[in-house]
CSV table of C-alpha atoms and ligand atoms in Angstrom, one decimal:
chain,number,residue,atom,x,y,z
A,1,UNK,CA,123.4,76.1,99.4
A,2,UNK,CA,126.7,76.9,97.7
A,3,UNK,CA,128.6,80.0,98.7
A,4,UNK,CA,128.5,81.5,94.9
A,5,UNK,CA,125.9,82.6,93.1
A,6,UNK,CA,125.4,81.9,89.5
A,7,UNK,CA,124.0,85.5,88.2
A,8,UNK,CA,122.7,85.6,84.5
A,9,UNK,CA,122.2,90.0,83.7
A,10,UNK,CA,120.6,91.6,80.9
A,11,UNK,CA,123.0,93.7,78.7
A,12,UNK,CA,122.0,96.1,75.9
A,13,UNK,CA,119.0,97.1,75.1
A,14,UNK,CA,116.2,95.8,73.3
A,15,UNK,CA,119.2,94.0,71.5
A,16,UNK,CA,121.4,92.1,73.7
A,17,UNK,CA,122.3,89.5,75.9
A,18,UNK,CA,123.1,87.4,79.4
A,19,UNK,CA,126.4,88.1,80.5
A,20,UNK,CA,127.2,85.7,83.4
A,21,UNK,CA,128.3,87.0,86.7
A,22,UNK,CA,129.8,85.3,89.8
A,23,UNK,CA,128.5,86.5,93.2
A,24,UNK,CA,129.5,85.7,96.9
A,25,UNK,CA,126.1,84.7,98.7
A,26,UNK,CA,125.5,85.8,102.5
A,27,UNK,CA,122.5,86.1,104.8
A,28,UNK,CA,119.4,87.9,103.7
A,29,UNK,CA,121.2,89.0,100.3
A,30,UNK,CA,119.0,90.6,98.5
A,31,UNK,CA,118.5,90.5,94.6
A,32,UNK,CA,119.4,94.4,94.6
A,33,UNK,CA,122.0,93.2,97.1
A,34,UNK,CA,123.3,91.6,94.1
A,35,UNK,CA,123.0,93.6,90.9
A,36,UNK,CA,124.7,96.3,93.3
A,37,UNK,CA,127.8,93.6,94.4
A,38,UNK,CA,128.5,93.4,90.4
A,39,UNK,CA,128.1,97.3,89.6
A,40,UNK,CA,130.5,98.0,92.5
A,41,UNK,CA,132.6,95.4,92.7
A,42,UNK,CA,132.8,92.9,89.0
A,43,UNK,CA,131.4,95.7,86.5
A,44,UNK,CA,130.9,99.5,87.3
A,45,UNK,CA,129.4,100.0,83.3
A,46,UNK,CA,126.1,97.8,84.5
A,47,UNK,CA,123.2,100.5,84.8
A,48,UNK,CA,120.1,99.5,86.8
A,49,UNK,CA,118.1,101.8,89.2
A,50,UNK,CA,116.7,102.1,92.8
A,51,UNK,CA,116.4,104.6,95.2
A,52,UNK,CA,114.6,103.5,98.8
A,53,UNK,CA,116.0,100.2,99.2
A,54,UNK,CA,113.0,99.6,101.8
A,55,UNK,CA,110.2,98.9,99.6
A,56,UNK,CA,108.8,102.6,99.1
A,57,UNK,CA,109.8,103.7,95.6
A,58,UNK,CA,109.1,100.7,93.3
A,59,UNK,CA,112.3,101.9,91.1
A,60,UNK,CA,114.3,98.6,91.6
A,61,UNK,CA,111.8,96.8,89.5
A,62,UNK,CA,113.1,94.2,87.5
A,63,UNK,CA,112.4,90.8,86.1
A,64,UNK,CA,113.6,88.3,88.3
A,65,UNK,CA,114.2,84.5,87.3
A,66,UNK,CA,110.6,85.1,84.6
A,67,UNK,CA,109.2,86.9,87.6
A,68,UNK,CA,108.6,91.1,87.8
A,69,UNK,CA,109.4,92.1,91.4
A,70,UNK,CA,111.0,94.6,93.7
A,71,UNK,CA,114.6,93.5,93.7
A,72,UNK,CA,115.0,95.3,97.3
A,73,UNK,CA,112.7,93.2,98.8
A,74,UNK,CA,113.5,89.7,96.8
A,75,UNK,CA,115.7,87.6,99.2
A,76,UNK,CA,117.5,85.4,96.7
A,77,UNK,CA,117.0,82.6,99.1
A,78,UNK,CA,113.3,82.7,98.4
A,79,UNK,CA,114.0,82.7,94.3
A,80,UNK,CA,117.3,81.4,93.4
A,81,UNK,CA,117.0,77.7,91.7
A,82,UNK,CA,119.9,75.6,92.1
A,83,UNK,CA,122.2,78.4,93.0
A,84,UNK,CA,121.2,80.6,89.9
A,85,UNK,CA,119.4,83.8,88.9
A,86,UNK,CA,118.5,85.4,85.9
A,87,UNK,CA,117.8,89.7,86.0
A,88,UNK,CA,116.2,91.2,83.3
A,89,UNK,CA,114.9,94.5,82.9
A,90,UNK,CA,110.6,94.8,83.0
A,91,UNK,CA,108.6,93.5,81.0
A,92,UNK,CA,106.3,95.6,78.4
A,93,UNK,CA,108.7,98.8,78.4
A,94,UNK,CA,111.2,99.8,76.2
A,95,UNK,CA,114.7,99.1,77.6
A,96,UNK,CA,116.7,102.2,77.8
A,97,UNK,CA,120.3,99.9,78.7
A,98,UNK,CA,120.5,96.8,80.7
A,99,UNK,CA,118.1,96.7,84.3
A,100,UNK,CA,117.0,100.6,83.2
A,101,UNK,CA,113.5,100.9,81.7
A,102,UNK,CA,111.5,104.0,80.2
A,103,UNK,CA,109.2,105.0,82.3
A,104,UNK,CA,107.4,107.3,79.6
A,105,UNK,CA,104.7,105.1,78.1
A,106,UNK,CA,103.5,104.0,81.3
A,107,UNK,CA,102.8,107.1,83.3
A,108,UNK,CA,101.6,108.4,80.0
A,109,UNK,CA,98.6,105.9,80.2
A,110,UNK,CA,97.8,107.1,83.5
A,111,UNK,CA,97.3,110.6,82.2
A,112,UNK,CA,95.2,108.5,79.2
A,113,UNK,CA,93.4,107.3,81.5
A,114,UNK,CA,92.9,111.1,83.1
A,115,UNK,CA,94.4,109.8,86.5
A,116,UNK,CA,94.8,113.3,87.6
A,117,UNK,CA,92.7,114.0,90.1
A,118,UNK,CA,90.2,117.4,89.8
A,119,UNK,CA,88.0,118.8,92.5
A,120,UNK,CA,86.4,122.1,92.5
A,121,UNK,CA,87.1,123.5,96.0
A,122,UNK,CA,89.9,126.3,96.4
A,123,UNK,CA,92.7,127.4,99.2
A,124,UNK,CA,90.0,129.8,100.5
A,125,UNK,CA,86.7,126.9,101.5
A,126,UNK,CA,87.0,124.3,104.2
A,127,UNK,CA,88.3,120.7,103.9
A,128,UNK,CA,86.1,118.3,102.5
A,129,UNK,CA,85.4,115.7,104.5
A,130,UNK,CA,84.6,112.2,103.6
A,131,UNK,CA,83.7,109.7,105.7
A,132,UNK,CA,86.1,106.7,106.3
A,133,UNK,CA,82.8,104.5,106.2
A,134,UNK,CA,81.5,106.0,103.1
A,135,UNK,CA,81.1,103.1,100.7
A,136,UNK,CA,83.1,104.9,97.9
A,137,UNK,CA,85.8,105.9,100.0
A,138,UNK,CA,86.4,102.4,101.0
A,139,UNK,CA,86.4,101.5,97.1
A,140,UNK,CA,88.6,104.1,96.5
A,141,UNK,CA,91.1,103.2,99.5
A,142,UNK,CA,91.4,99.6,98.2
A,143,UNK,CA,94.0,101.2,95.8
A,144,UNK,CA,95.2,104.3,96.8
A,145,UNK,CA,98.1,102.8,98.1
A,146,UNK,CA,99.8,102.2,94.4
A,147,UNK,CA,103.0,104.0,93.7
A,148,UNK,CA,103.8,103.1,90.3
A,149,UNK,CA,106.7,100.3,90.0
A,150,UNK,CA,105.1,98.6,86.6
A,151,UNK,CA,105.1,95.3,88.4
A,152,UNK,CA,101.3,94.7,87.6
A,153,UNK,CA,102.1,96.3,83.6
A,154,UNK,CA,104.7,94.1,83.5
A,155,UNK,CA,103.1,91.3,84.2
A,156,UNK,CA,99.7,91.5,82.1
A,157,UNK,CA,99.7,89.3,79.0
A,158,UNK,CA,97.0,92.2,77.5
A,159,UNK,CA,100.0,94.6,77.1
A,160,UNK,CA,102.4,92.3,75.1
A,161,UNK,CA,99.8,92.0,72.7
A,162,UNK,CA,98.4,95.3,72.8
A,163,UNK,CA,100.8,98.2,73.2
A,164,UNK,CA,97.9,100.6,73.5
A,165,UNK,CA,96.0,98.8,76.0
A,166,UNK,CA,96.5,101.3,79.4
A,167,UNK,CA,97.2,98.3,81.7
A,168,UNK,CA,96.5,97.7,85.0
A,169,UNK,CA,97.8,100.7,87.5
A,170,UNK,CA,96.1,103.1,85.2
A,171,UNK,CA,93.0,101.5,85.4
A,172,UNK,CA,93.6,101.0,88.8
A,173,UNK,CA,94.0,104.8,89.4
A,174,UNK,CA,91.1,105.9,87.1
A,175,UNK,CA,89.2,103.5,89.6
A,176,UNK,CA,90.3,105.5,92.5
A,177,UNK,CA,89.8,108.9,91.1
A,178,UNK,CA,85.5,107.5,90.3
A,179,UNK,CA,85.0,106.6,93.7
A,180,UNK,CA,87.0,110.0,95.0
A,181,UNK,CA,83.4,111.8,96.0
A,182,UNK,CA,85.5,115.5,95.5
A,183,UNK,CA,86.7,114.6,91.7
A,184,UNK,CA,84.1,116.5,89.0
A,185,UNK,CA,86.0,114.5,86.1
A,186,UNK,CA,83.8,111.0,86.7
A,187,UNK,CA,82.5,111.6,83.2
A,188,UNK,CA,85.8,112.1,81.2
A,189,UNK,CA,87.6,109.8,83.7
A,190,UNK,CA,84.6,106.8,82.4
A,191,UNK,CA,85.0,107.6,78.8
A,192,UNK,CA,88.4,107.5,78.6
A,193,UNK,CA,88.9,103.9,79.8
A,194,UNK,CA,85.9,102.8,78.4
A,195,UNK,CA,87.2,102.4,74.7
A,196,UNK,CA,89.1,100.0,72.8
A,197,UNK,CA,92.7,100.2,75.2
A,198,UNK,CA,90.4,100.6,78.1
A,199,UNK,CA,88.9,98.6,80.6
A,200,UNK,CA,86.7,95.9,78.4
A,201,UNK,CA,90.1,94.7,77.0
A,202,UNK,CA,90.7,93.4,80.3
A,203,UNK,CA,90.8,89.1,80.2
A,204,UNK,CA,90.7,88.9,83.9
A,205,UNK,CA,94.1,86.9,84.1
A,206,UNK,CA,94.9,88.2,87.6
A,207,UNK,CA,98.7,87.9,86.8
A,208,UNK,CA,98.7,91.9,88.2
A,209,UNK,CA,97.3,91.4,91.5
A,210,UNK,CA,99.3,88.0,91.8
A,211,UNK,CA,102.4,90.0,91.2
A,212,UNK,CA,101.8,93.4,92.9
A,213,UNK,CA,104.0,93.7,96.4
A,214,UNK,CA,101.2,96.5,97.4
A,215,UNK,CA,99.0,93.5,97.6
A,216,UNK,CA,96.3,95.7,95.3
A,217,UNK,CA,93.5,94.1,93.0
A,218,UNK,CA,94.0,96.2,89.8
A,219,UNK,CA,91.6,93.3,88.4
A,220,UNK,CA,89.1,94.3,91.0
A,221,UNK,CA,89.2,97.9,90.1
A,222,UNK,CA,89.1,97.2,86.6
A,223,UNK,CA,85.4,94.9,87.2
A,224,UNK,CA,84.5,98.0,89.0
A,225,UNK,CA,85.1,100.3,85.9
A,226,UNK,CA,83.8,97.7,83.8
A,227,UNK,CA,80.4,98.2,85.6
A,228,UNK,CA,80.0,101.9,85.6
A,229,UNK,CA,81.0,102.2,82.2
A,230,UNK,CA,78.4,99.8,81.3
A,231,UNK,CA,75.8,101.7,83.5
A,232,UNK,CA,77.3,104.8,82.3
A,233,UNK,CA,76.8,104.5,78.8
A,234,UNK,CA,74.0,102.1,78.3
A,235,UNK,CA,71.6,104.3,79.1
B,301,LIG,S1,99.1,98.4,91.3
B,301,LIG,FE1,100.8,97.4,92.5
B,301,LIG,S2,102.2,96.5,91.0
B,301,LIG,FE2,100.9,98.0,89.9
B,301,LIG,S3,102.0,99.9,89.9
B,301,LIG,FE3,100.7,100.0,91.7
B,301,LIG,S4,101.9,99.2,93.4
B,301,LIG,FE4,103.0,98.6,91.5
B,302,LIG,S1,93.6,91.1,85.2
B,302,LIG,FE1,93.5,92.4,83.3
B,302,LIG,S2,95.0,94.1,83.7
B,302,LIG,FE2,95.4,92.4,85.2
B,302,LIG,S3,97.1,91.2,84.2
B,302,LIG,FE3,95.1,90.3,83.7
B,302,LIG,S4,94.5,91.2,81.7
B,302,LIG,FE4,96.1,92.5,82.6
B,303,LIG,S1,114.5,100.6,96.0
B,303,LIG,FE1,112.6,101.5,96.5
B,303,LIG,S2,111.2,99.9,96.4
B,303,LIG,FE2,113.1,98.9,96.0
């Protein structure tokens, strides 16, 4: 192992380039380790984004070496090929400037996909309670743990080629919100992943639940959607 890094960093926006950066390495270095060694230290103009630095947020997403992960908790030992990286912003979403990404499109498919949850109870009636062993609530806890970082969107071929397509996390959190036995929205929530962006655009290619750090299956909750939309609306 050498003692510099060889860093590659996306500059610009959706027009741009590499700019090549030289970076001491040192035990358990991180990726954001490094994108924040050359905004502090070799060029303060870079912009990128994090906040937890502890694998809670999801904002440090980025594309590293062809690969979208959570740069916080990407040792560089475990991705680095012969001393070299390459960071790029996230796949599938517009590039605001250099590591940054707009957000807007993607949490906009989660509303799409009405991934706001709606029960009917209010401040003045008891808790519902739903059993832990309840079959639904064990579908619905599979992914409940998202929190948004656009790894899985990033990753899904389905997107590049169709901007509309809602993508994994929405579908993921539609699925979710269908097993949720206080939501009243099932209905709208099945219709509106059931068209064309929806869940039958789905080619099973897995490359989101490879990819996401939450170890989720947005490709199981998508089959799951893909069968009650069928039994939904077959009828
Ligand atoms: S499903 Fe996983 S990869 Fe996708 S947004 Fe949620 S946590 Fe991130
Ligand atoms: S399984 Fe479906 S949503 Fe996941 S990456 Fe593949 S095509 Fe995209
Ligand atoms: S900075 Fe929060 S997950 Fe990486």
């Amino acid at each position: 192992m050498s003692a510099t890094l060889r860093v590659r960093v996306w500059r610009g926006a959706a027009q741009g380039g590499f700019q090549a950066f030289e970076v001491p390495r040192h035990a358990s270095q991180t990726v954001l380790d490094v994108v924040t060694y050359i905004q502090r230290s070799l060029d303060p103009t870079l912009a990128y984004r994090f906040a937890c630095r502890v694998g809670m947020c999801g904002s440090c997403a980025m594309t590293v070496n062809g690969a979208p992960r959570w740069t916080c908790r990407t040792h560089v030992d475990n991705v680095a090929r012969n001393d070299a990286l390459e960071i790029a912003p996230l796949r599938n979403l517009p590039v605001i400037r250099d590591l940054v990404t707009d957000m807007r499109e993607f949490f906009d498919k989660w509303a799409r996909a009405k991934g706001q949850f709606q029960g009917k109870l209010t401040r003045k009636d008891e808790f519902s309670v739903v059993s832990p062993a309840s079959p639904k609530r064990k579908q619905a806890d599979a992914g409940i743990e998202c929190i948004g970082c656009a790894v899985c969107y990033s990753a899904c071929d389905v997107v590049k080629w169709n901007p509309d397509y809602l993508g994994p996390a929405a579908l993921n959190r539609a699925w979710t919100l269908v097993n949720d036995e206080r939501d009243t929205a099932r209905e709208g929530r099945l219709q509106a992943v059931a068209g064309d962006a929806g869940c039958h655009s789905c080619h099973t290619h897995m490359s989101c639940t490879e990819r996401c750090p939450k170890h989720l299956s947005p490709t199981a909750a998508i089959a799951g959607l893909k069968r009650e939309t069928f039994f939904a609306f077959s009828k």
